[in-house]
PDB file of C-alpha atoms in Angstrom:
ATOM      1  CA  MET N   3      92.419  49.177  96.456  1.00  0.00           C
ATOM      2  CA  ALA N   4      91.205  48.514  92.526  1.00  0.00           C
ATOM      3  CA  GLU N   5      87.771  48.624  92.005  1.00  0.00           C
ATOM      4  CA  PHE N   6      86.971  47.256  87.996  1.00  0.00           C
ATOM      5  CA  GLU N   7      83.897  47.777  85.982  1.00  0.00           C
ATOM      6  CA  THR N   8      83.091  47.266  82.824  1.00  0.00           C
ATOM      7  CA  VAL N   9      80.669  50.310  80.135  1.00  0.00           C
ATOM      8  CA  THR N  10      79.186  49.220  76.890  1.00  0.00           C
ATOM      9  CA  LEU N  11      77.845  52.614  75.052  1.00  0.00           C
ATOM     10  CA  GLU N  12      76.469  51.567  72.115  1.00  0.00           C
ATOM     11  CA  ARG N  13      74.927  54.569  69.555  1.00  0.00           C
ATOM     12  CA  ASP N  14      73.565  54.705  66.034  1.00  0.00           C
ATOM     13  CA  ILE N  15      74.777  57.062  63.682  1.00  0.00           C
ATOM     14  CA  ALA N  16      73.866  58.557  59.779  1.00  0.00           C
ATOM     15  CA  CYS N  17      76.596  57.693  57.754  1.00  0.00           C
ATOM     16  CA  ALA N  18      78.846  55.024  56.223  1.00  0.00           C
ATOM     17  CA  PRO N  19      81.015  52.945  58.190  1.00  0.00           C
ATOM     18  CA  GLU N  20      84.141  54.563  56.305  1.00  0.00           C
ATOM     19  CA  ARG N  21      83.210  58.243  57.323  1.00  0.00           C
ATOM     20  CA  LEU N  22      82.630  56.801  61.022  1.00  0.00           C
ATOM     21  CA  PHE N  23      86.221  55.403  61.132  1.00  0.00           C
ATOM     22  CA  HIS N  24      87.815  58.578  59.495  1.00  0.00           C
ATOM     23  CA  VAL N  25      86.551  60.954  62.262  1.00  0.00           C
ATOM     24  CA  MET N  26      86.932  58.585  64.989  1.00  0.00           C
ATOM     25  CA  THR N  27      90.842  58.327  64.146  1.00  0.00           C
ATOM     26  CA  ASP N  28      91.391  62.081  62.216  1.00  0.00           C
ATOM     27  CA  ARG N  29      93.185  64.165  65.195  1.00  0.00           C
ATOM     28  CA  GLU N  30      91.780  67.426  64.809  1.00  0.00           C
ATOM     29  CA  LEU N  31      87.863  65.994  64.188  1.00  0.00           C
ATOM     30  CA  ARG N  32      89.034  63.454  67.596  1.00  0.00           C
ATOM     31  CA  GLN N  33      90.467  66.886  69.590  1.00  0.00           C
ATOM     32  CA  LYS N  34      86.939  68.204  68.473  1.00  0.00           C
ATOM     33  CA  TRP N  35      84.071  64.941  69.082  1.00  0.00           C
ATOM     34  CA  SER N  36      86.511  63.849  72.498  1.00  0.00           C
ATOM     35  CA  ALA N  37      85.296  67.202  74.720  1.00  0.00           C
ATOM     36  CA  PRO N  38      82.069  66.719  76.683  1.00  0.00           C
ATOM     37  CA  ASP N  39      80.911  69.669  76.732  1.00  0.00           C
ATOM     38  CA  ASP N  40      81.755  73.314  75.341  1.00  0.00           C
ATOM     39  CA  GLN N  41      83.939  74.231  78.898  1.00  0.00           C
ATOM     40  CA  THR N  42      86.396  71.543  77.969  1.00  0.00           C
ATOM     41  CA  ALA N  43      89.575  70.992  76.115  1.00  0.00           C
ATOM     42  CA  VAL N  44      90.890  68.151  74.688  1.00  0.00           C
ATOM     43  CA  ILE N  45      93.750  68.721  73.612  1.00  0.00           C
ATOM     44  CA  ILE N  46      96.436  66.295  71.654  1.00  0.00           C
ATOM     45  CA  ASP N  47     100.078  66.947  72.299  1.00  0.00           C
ATOM     46  CA  TYR N  48     101.122  63.336  70.264  1.00  0.00           C
ATOM     47  CA  PHE N  49      99.191  61.074  67.990  1.00  0.00           C
ATOM     48  CA  ASP N  50     100.288  58.382  66.104  1.00  0.00           C
ATOM     49  CA  CYS N  51      96.507  56.549  65.411  1.00  0.00           C
ATOM     50  CA  ARG N  52      98.293  52.927  64.122  1.00  0.00           C
ATOM     51  CA  ALA N  53      98.445  49.879  65.472  1.00  0.00           C
ATOM     52  CA  GLY N  54     102.162  50.407  68.507  1.00  0.00           C
ATOM     53  CA  GLY N  55     101.363  54.166  67.709  1.00  0.00           C
ATOM     54  CA  ARG N  56     100.278  55.958  70.863  1.00  0.00           C
ATOM     55  CA  GLU N  57      98.683  58.787  71.524  1.00  0.00           C
ATOM     56  CA  GLU N  58      99.043  61.732  74.481  1.00  0.00           C
ATOM     57  CA  THR N  59      96.374  63.561  75.384  1.00  0.00           C
ATOM     58  CA  ARG N  60      95.547  67.082  78.070  1.00  0.00           C
ATOM     59  CA  CYS N  61      92.176  67.217  78.555  1.00  0.00           C
ATOM     60  CA  GLY N  62      90.546  69.450  81.657  1.00  0.00           C
ATOM     61  CA  PRO N  63      88.866  72.386  81.843  1.00  0.00           C
ATOM     62  CA  LYS N  64      89.370  75.235  79.039  1.00  0.00           C
ATOM     63  CA  GLU N  65      91.942  77.662  81.065  1.00  0.00           C
ATOM     64  CA  ALA N  66      93.606  74.436  82.457  1.00  0.00           C
ATOM     65  CA  PRO N  67      93.098  71.101  81.033  1.00  0.00           C
ATOM     66  CA  GLU N  68      95.200  69.058  84.224  1.00  0.00           C
ATOM     67  CA  PHE N  69      94.227  65.406  83.266  1.00  0.00           C
ATOM     68  CA  THR N  70      96.311  63.664  81.266  1.00  0.00           C
ATOM     69  CA  THR N  71      96.104  60.881  79.037  1.00  0.00           C
ATOM     70  CA  VAL N  72      98.009  58.587  76.859  1.00  0.00           C
ATOM     71  CA  SER N  73      97.002  55.978  74.858  1.00  0.00           C
ATOM     72  CA  GLN N  74      98.627  52.568  72.971  1.00  0.00           C
ATOM     73  CA  PHE N  75      96.650  51.682  70.155  1.00  0.00           C
ATOM     74  CA  HIS N  76      96.659  48.271  69.655  1.00  0.00           C
ATOM     75  CA  VAL N  77      94.167  47.611  66.963  1.00  0.00           C
ATOM     76  CA  VAL N  78      93.357  50.031  63.828  1.00  0.00           C
ATOM     77  CA  GLU N  79      91.486  48.561  60.968  1.00  0.00           C
ATOM     78  CA  PRO N  80      87.530  50.241  59.688  1.00  0.00           C
ATOM     79  CA  GLU N  81      86.023  47.949  61.521  1.00  0.00           C
ATOM     80  CA  PHE N  82      87.707  47.894  65.264  1.00  0.00           C
ATOM     81  CA  LEU N  83      89.857  50.173  67.096  1.00  0.00           C
ATOM     82  CA  CYS N  84      91.345  49.420  70.411  1.00  0.00           C
ATOM     83  CA  PHE N  85      93.838  51.268  72.489  1.00  0.00           C
ATOM     84  CA  THR N  86      94.298  51.093  76.395  1.00  0.00           C
ATOM     85  CA  GLU N  87      94.650  54.095  77.801  1.00  0.00           C
ATOM     86  CA  THR N  88      95.949  55.157  81.096  1.00  0.00           C
ATOM     87  CA  LEU N  89      94.322  58.688  83.136  1.00  0.00           C
ATOM     88  CA  VAL N  90      96.737  60.580  85.224  1.00  0.00           C
ATOM     89  CA  ILE N  91      95.929  63.840  86.825  1.00  0.00           C
ATOM     90  CA  GLY N  92      98.392  65.416  89.070  1.00  0.00           C
ATOM     91  CA  GLY N  93     101.013  63.140  88.950  1.00  0.00           C
ATOM     92  CA  GLN N  94      98.549  60.979  90.455  1.00  0.00           C
ATOM     93  CA  MET N  95      97.970  58.091  87.995  1.00  0.00           C
ATOM     94  CA  MET N  96      93.699  57.256  88.202  1.00  0.00           C
ATOM     95  CA  SER N  97      92.449  55.107  86.382  1.00  0.00           C
ATOM     96  CA  VAL N  98      93.880  52.687  83.623  1.00  0.00           C
ATOM     97  CA  SER N  99      91.555  51.377  80.898  1.00  0.00           C
ATOM     98  CA  LEU N 100      90.827  48.518  78.339  1.00  0.00           C
ATOM     99  CA  CYS N 101      88.601  50.916  75.227  1.00  0.00           C
ATOM    100  CA  SER N 102      87.458  48.654  72.441  1.00  0.00           C
ATOM    101  CA  HIS N 103      85.532  50.086  69.293  1.00  0.00           C
ATOM    102  CA  ASP N 104      83.145  48.145  67.846  1.00  0.00           C
ATOM    103  CA  ILE N 105      82.230  49.774  64.045  1.00  0.00           C
ATOM    104  CA  ALA N 106      79.394  47.867  62.092  1.00  0.00           C
ATOM    105  CA  PRO N 107      76.843  48.269  58.763  1.00  0.00           C
ATOM    106  CA  SER N 108      73.452  49.569  59.928  1.00  0.00           C
ATOM    107  CA  GLU N 109      69.848  50.600  58.161  1.00  0.00           C
ATOM    108  CA  MET N 110      70.547  54.244  59.508  1.00  0.00           C
ATOM    109  CA  GLY N 111      74.450  53.843  58.448  1.00  0.00           C
ATOM    110  CA  SER N 112      76.792  53.093  61.233  1.00  0.00           C
ATOM    111  CA  LYS N 113      76.259  50.992  64.241  1.00  0.00           C
ATOM    112  CA  LEU N 114      79.314  51.916  67.261  1.00  0.00           C
ATOM    113  CA  ARG N 115      79.519  50.136  70.180  1.00  0.00           C
ATOM    114  CA  VAL N 116      82.503  51.246  72.984  1.00  0.00           C
ATOM    115  CA  THR N 117      83.398  48.636  75.481  1.00  0.00           C
ATOM    116  CA  LEU N 118      85.037  50.275  78.239  1.00  0.00           C
ATOM    117  CA  GLN N 119      86.758  47.639  81.167  1.00  0.00           C
ATOM    118  CA  ILE N 120      88.176  50.624  83.816  1.00  0.00           C
ATOM    119  CA  THR N 121      90.404  49.171  86.716  1.00  0.00           C
ATOM    120  CA  SER N 122      89.829  52.431  88.796  1.00  0.00           C
ATOM    121  CA  LEU N 123      92.297  53.459  90.857  1.00  0.00           C
ATOM    122  CA  VAL N 124      91.096  55.909  93.583  1.00  0.00           C
ATOM    123  CA  GLY N 125      87.394  54.471  93.961  1.00  0.00           C
ATOM    124  CA  ALA N 126      84.812  53.529  92.605  1.00  0.00           C
ATOM    125  CA  GLU N 127      82.908  56.384  92.044  1.00  0.00           C
ATOM    126  CA  LEU N 128      85.397  57.599  88.960  1.00  0.00           C
ATOM    127  CA  PHE N 129      82.626  55.451  86.471  1.00  0.00           C
ATOM    128  CA  GLY N 130      80.613  57.769  86.559  1.00  0.00           C
ATOM    129  CA  GLU N 131      82.771  60.136  85.668  1.00  0.00           C
ATOM    130  CA  TYR N 132      84.001  57.862  82.720  1.00  0.00           C
ATOM    131  CA  GLN N 133      80.335  57.424  81.317  1.00  0.00           C
ATOM    132  CA  GLY N 134      79.317  60.331  81.288  1.00  0.00           C
ATOM    133  CA  GLY N 135      82.324  62.009  79.662  1.00  0.00           C
ATOM    134  CA  TRP N 136      82.588  59.106  76.977  1.00  0.00           C
ATOM    135  CA  SER N 137      79.002  58.926  76.648  1.00  0.00           C
ATOM    136  CA  ALA N 138      78.404  63.249  75.773  1.00  0.00           C
ATOM    137  CA  ALA N 139      81.597  62.598  73.709  1.00  0.00           C
ATOM    138  CA  LEU N 140      80.802  60.062  71.571  1.00  0.00           C
ATOM    139  CA  ASP N 141      76.857  62.338  71.267  1.00  0.00           C
ATOM    140  CA  ALA N 142      79.110  65.041  70.159  1.00  0.00           C
ATOM    141  CA  LEU N 143      81.181  62.716  67.335  1.00  0.00           C
ATOM    142  CA  ALA N 144      77.532  61.222  66.545  1.00  0.00           C
ATOM    143  CA  ALA N 145      76.704  64.681  65.797  1.00  0.00           C
ATOM    144  CA  MET N 146      80.136  65.364  64.125  1.00  0.00           C
ATOM    145  CA  ALA N 147      80.124  62.218  61.895  1.00  0.00           C
ATOM    146  CA  SER N 148      76.522  62.792  60.824  1.00  0.00           C
ATOM    147  CA  ALA N 149      76.251  66.249  59.796  1.00  0.00           C
ATOM    148  CA  SER N 150      76.373  66.592  56.028  1.00  0.00           C
ATOM    149  CA  GLY N 151      79.075  68.370  54.145  1.00  0.00           C
ATOM    150  CA  PRO N 152      82.182  68.479  54.323  1.00  0.00           C
ATOM    151  CA  LEU N 153      84.340  67.350  58.142  1.00  0.00           C
ATOM    152  CA  GLN N 154      85.485  70.395  59.745  1.00  0.00           C
TER     153      GLN N 154
END
């Protein structure tokens, strides 16, 4: 039986919205900030970040990134990024999510609000993993986007 949950995460980020959008949609930068910790790898095997495009990733422990995601981009605009994502582990579909990213100017620079509408096919315990992984990735995104100097 499927379980459903909506998770909303917000970050105030000290950079212009244009810079934040670039960090979010650049393949190389996305691979760097998407991993929630130093023991995890995110490898983007295919990347076409435009409305109608898709992203295919492998993620998990650096030694053996066994999880795969396939995302379909629906809206790719400087103030809003929206895609659906399926998570597969060992050939089993674990979840399907609608991932919406709202970017707005703020006094600090940018306000990012990410809303994840998650359908878990393996139980409610997956929701905590989503929240923890996305929270850590957004912290890394905020640090990268707000760092001074050129992006690397």
